[in-house]
Coordinates of C-alpha atoms in Angstrom, one line a residue:
S4 CA -176.4 -110.8 -126.9
A5 CA -175.1 -114.0 -128.4
E6 CA -175.1 -112.5 -131.8
D7 CA -173.1 -109.5 -130.5
V8 CA -170.5 -111.9 -128.9
M9 CA -170.3 -113.9 -132.2
Q10 CA -169.7 -110.6 -134.1
E11 CA -166.9 -109.7 -131.6
I12 CA -165.3 -113.1 -132.1
F13 CA -165.4 -112.8 -135.9
M14 CA -163.9 -109.3 -135.7
Q15 CA -161.1 -110.5 -133.4
I16 CA -160.3 -113.3 -135.7
W17 CA -160.4 -111.0 -138.7
R18 CA -158.1 -108.5 -137.0
S19 CA -155.5 -111.0 -135.8
P20 CA -155.6 -114.2 -137.8
N21 CA -152.0 -114.9 -136.8
S22 CA -153.0 -115.5 -133.2
F23 CA -154.0 -119.1 -134.3
V24 CA -150.9 -121.4 -134.2
A25 CA -151.7 -124.8 -135.7
A26 CA -148.8 -126.4 -133.8
K27 CA -150.5 -125.7 -130.5
G28 CA -153.8 -127.4 -131.3
S29 CA -156.8 -127.7 -133.6
L30 CA -158.7 -124.8 -135.2
G31 CA -161.9 -126.0 -133.5
G32 CA -160.3 -126.1 -130.1
W33 CA -158.8 -122.6 -130.6
L34 CA -162.1 -121.2 -131.7
S35 CA -163.8 -122.7 -128.7
V36 CA -161.4 -121.0 -126.4
V37 CA -161.8 -117.6 -128.2
A38 CA -165.6 -118.0 -128.0
R39 CA -165.5 -119.0 -124.3
N40 CA -163.2 -116.0 -123.4
R41 CA -165.4 -113.5 -125.3
S42 CA -168.6 -115.0 -123.7
I43 CA -167.1 -114.6 -120.3
D44 CA -166.1 -111.0 -121.0
A45 CA -169.7 -110.3 -122.1
L46 CA -171.1 -111.8 -119.0
R47 CA -168.7 -109.9 -116.8
R48 CA -169.7 -106.6 -118.5
K49 CA -173.3 -107.3 -117.5
R50 CA -172.3 -108.1 -113.9
P51 CA -174.3 -111.3 -113.6
S52 CA -176.0 -112.4 -110.4
E53 CA -174.1 -115.7 -110.5
Q54 CA -170.4 -116.1 -110.4
V55 CA -169.0 -116.6 -113.9
E56 CA -166.8 -119.4 -112.8
E57 CA -169.8 -121.4 -111.7
M58 CA -171.6 -121.1 -115.1
N59 CA -171.4 -124.1 -117.4
L60 CA -170.7 -123.2 -121.0
A61 CA -171.5 -125.8 -123.7
S62 CA -168.6 -126.9 -125.9
S63 CA -168.7 -129.0 -129.0
S64 CA -165.1 -130.1 -128.6
N65 CA -164.0 -132.7 -126.2
I66 CA -161.5 -131.1 -123.9
A67 CA -160.1 -134.5 -122.8
D68 CA -159.4 -135.5 -126.4
E69 CA -157.7 -132.1 -127.0
A70 CA -155.5 -132.5 -124.0
E71 CA -154.5 -136.1 -124.9
R72 CA -153.7 -134.9 -128.5
S73 CA -151.6 -132.1 -127.1
I74 CA -149.7 -134.5 -124.9
L75 CA -149.1 -136.8 -127.8
M76 CA -147.9 -133.9 -130.0
E77 CA -145.4 -132.9 -127.3
R78 CA -144.1 -136.5 -127.1
A79 CA -143.8 -136.6 -130.9
R80 CA -141.9 -133.3 -131.0
A81 CA -139.5 -134.5 -128.3
A82 CA -138.9 -137.8 -130.1
V83 CA -138.4 -136.1 -133.5
V84 CA -135.8 -133.7 -132.1
L85 CA -133.7 -136.6 -131.0
L86 CA -133.5 -138.1 -134.5
P87 CA -130.3 -137.6 -136.5
A88 CA -130.6 -134.6 -138.8
E89 CA -130.8 -136.7 -142.0
Q90 CA -133.6 -138.8 -140.7
R91 CA -135.5 -135.8 -139.4
K92 CA -135.2 -133.9 -142.6
T93 CA -136.3 -136.9 -144.7
L94 CA -139.3 -137.6 -142.4
E95 CA -140.3 -133.9 -142.6
M96 CA -140.2 -134.0 -146.4
A97 CA -142.2 -137.2 -146.6
F98 CA -144.9 -136.4 -144.0
F99 CA -145.1 -132.6 -143.8
D100 CA -144.3 -131.7 -147.4
G101 CA -146.1 -134.7 -148.8
L102 CA -143.2 -135.7 -151.0
S103 CA -142.7 -139.3 -152.3
H104 CA -139.6 -141.3 -151.7
S105 CA -138.5 -140.6 -155.3
E106 CA -139.1 -136.9 -155.0
I107 CA -137.1 -136.8 -151.8
A108 CA -134.2 -138.7 -153.4
E109 CA -134.3 -136.3 -156.4
M110 CA -134.3 -133.2 -154.2
T111 CA -131.6 -134.3 -151.8
G112 CA -129.4 -136.1 -154.3
D113 CA -129.4 -139.2 -152.1
P114 CA -130.0 -142.7 -153.5
L115 CA -133.6 -143.9 -153.3
G116 CA -132.6 -146.8 -151.0
T117 CA -131.0 -144.4 -148.6
V118 CA -134.1 -142.3 -148.4
K119 CA -136.3 -145.3 -147.8
T120 CA -133.9 -146.6 -145.1
R121 CA -133.8 -143.2 -143.3
I122 CA -137.6 -143.0 -143.3
R123 CA -137.9 -146.6 -142.1
S124 CA -135.3 -146.1 -139.4
G125 CA -136.8 -142.8 -138.2
L126 CA -140.3 -144.4 -138.0
T127 CA -138.9 -147.3 -136.1
T128 CA -137.2 -145.0 -133.6
L129 CA -140.4 -142.9 -133.2
R130 CA -142.4 -146.1 -132.6
K131 CA -140.0 -147.3 -129.9
A132 CA -140.2 -143.8 -128.2
F133 CA -144.0 -144.1 -128.1
Q134 CA -144.0 -147.7 -126.8
S135 CA -141.7 -146.9 -123.8

C-alpha cells in the first residue's frame, strides 16, 4: 500500500513539476505535503475504521521551522519591495544572480563605488526592518 502511494506521488510530480514553487517554501516541505495528501487519499479510499484526522503521520520536516521560515520570507519580501528600485535591482543581482560588485557595475554601467553603496544601503535598510 505504501509503495502504491509512493508511486502515485512520483507520477503526480512527474506529470506536473510546475506545481512546486520555490518561493513558497522548500522542496522537502512541499514533498511532505504532497505525500501527506496522497496518503490521506489512500486511507479514505480504504474507509478506515479510525477517523483520518485523528491519525498521526510521521514527518521528517519540522513544521514549526517551515512556518517560521515562511514568516521570515514574507517579511523579507515586504521589506525588499519598499527599497528604491536601484537598490532592489542591485541587491537582486548580487544575491539572486550571484554577481560580484564589479560584474554588477559592468552590467549596469554604474561606478563600482555606487554599486557598493547601493548594496550596503539596501542591506542596512533590510537589517533595520528586521530589528523593528
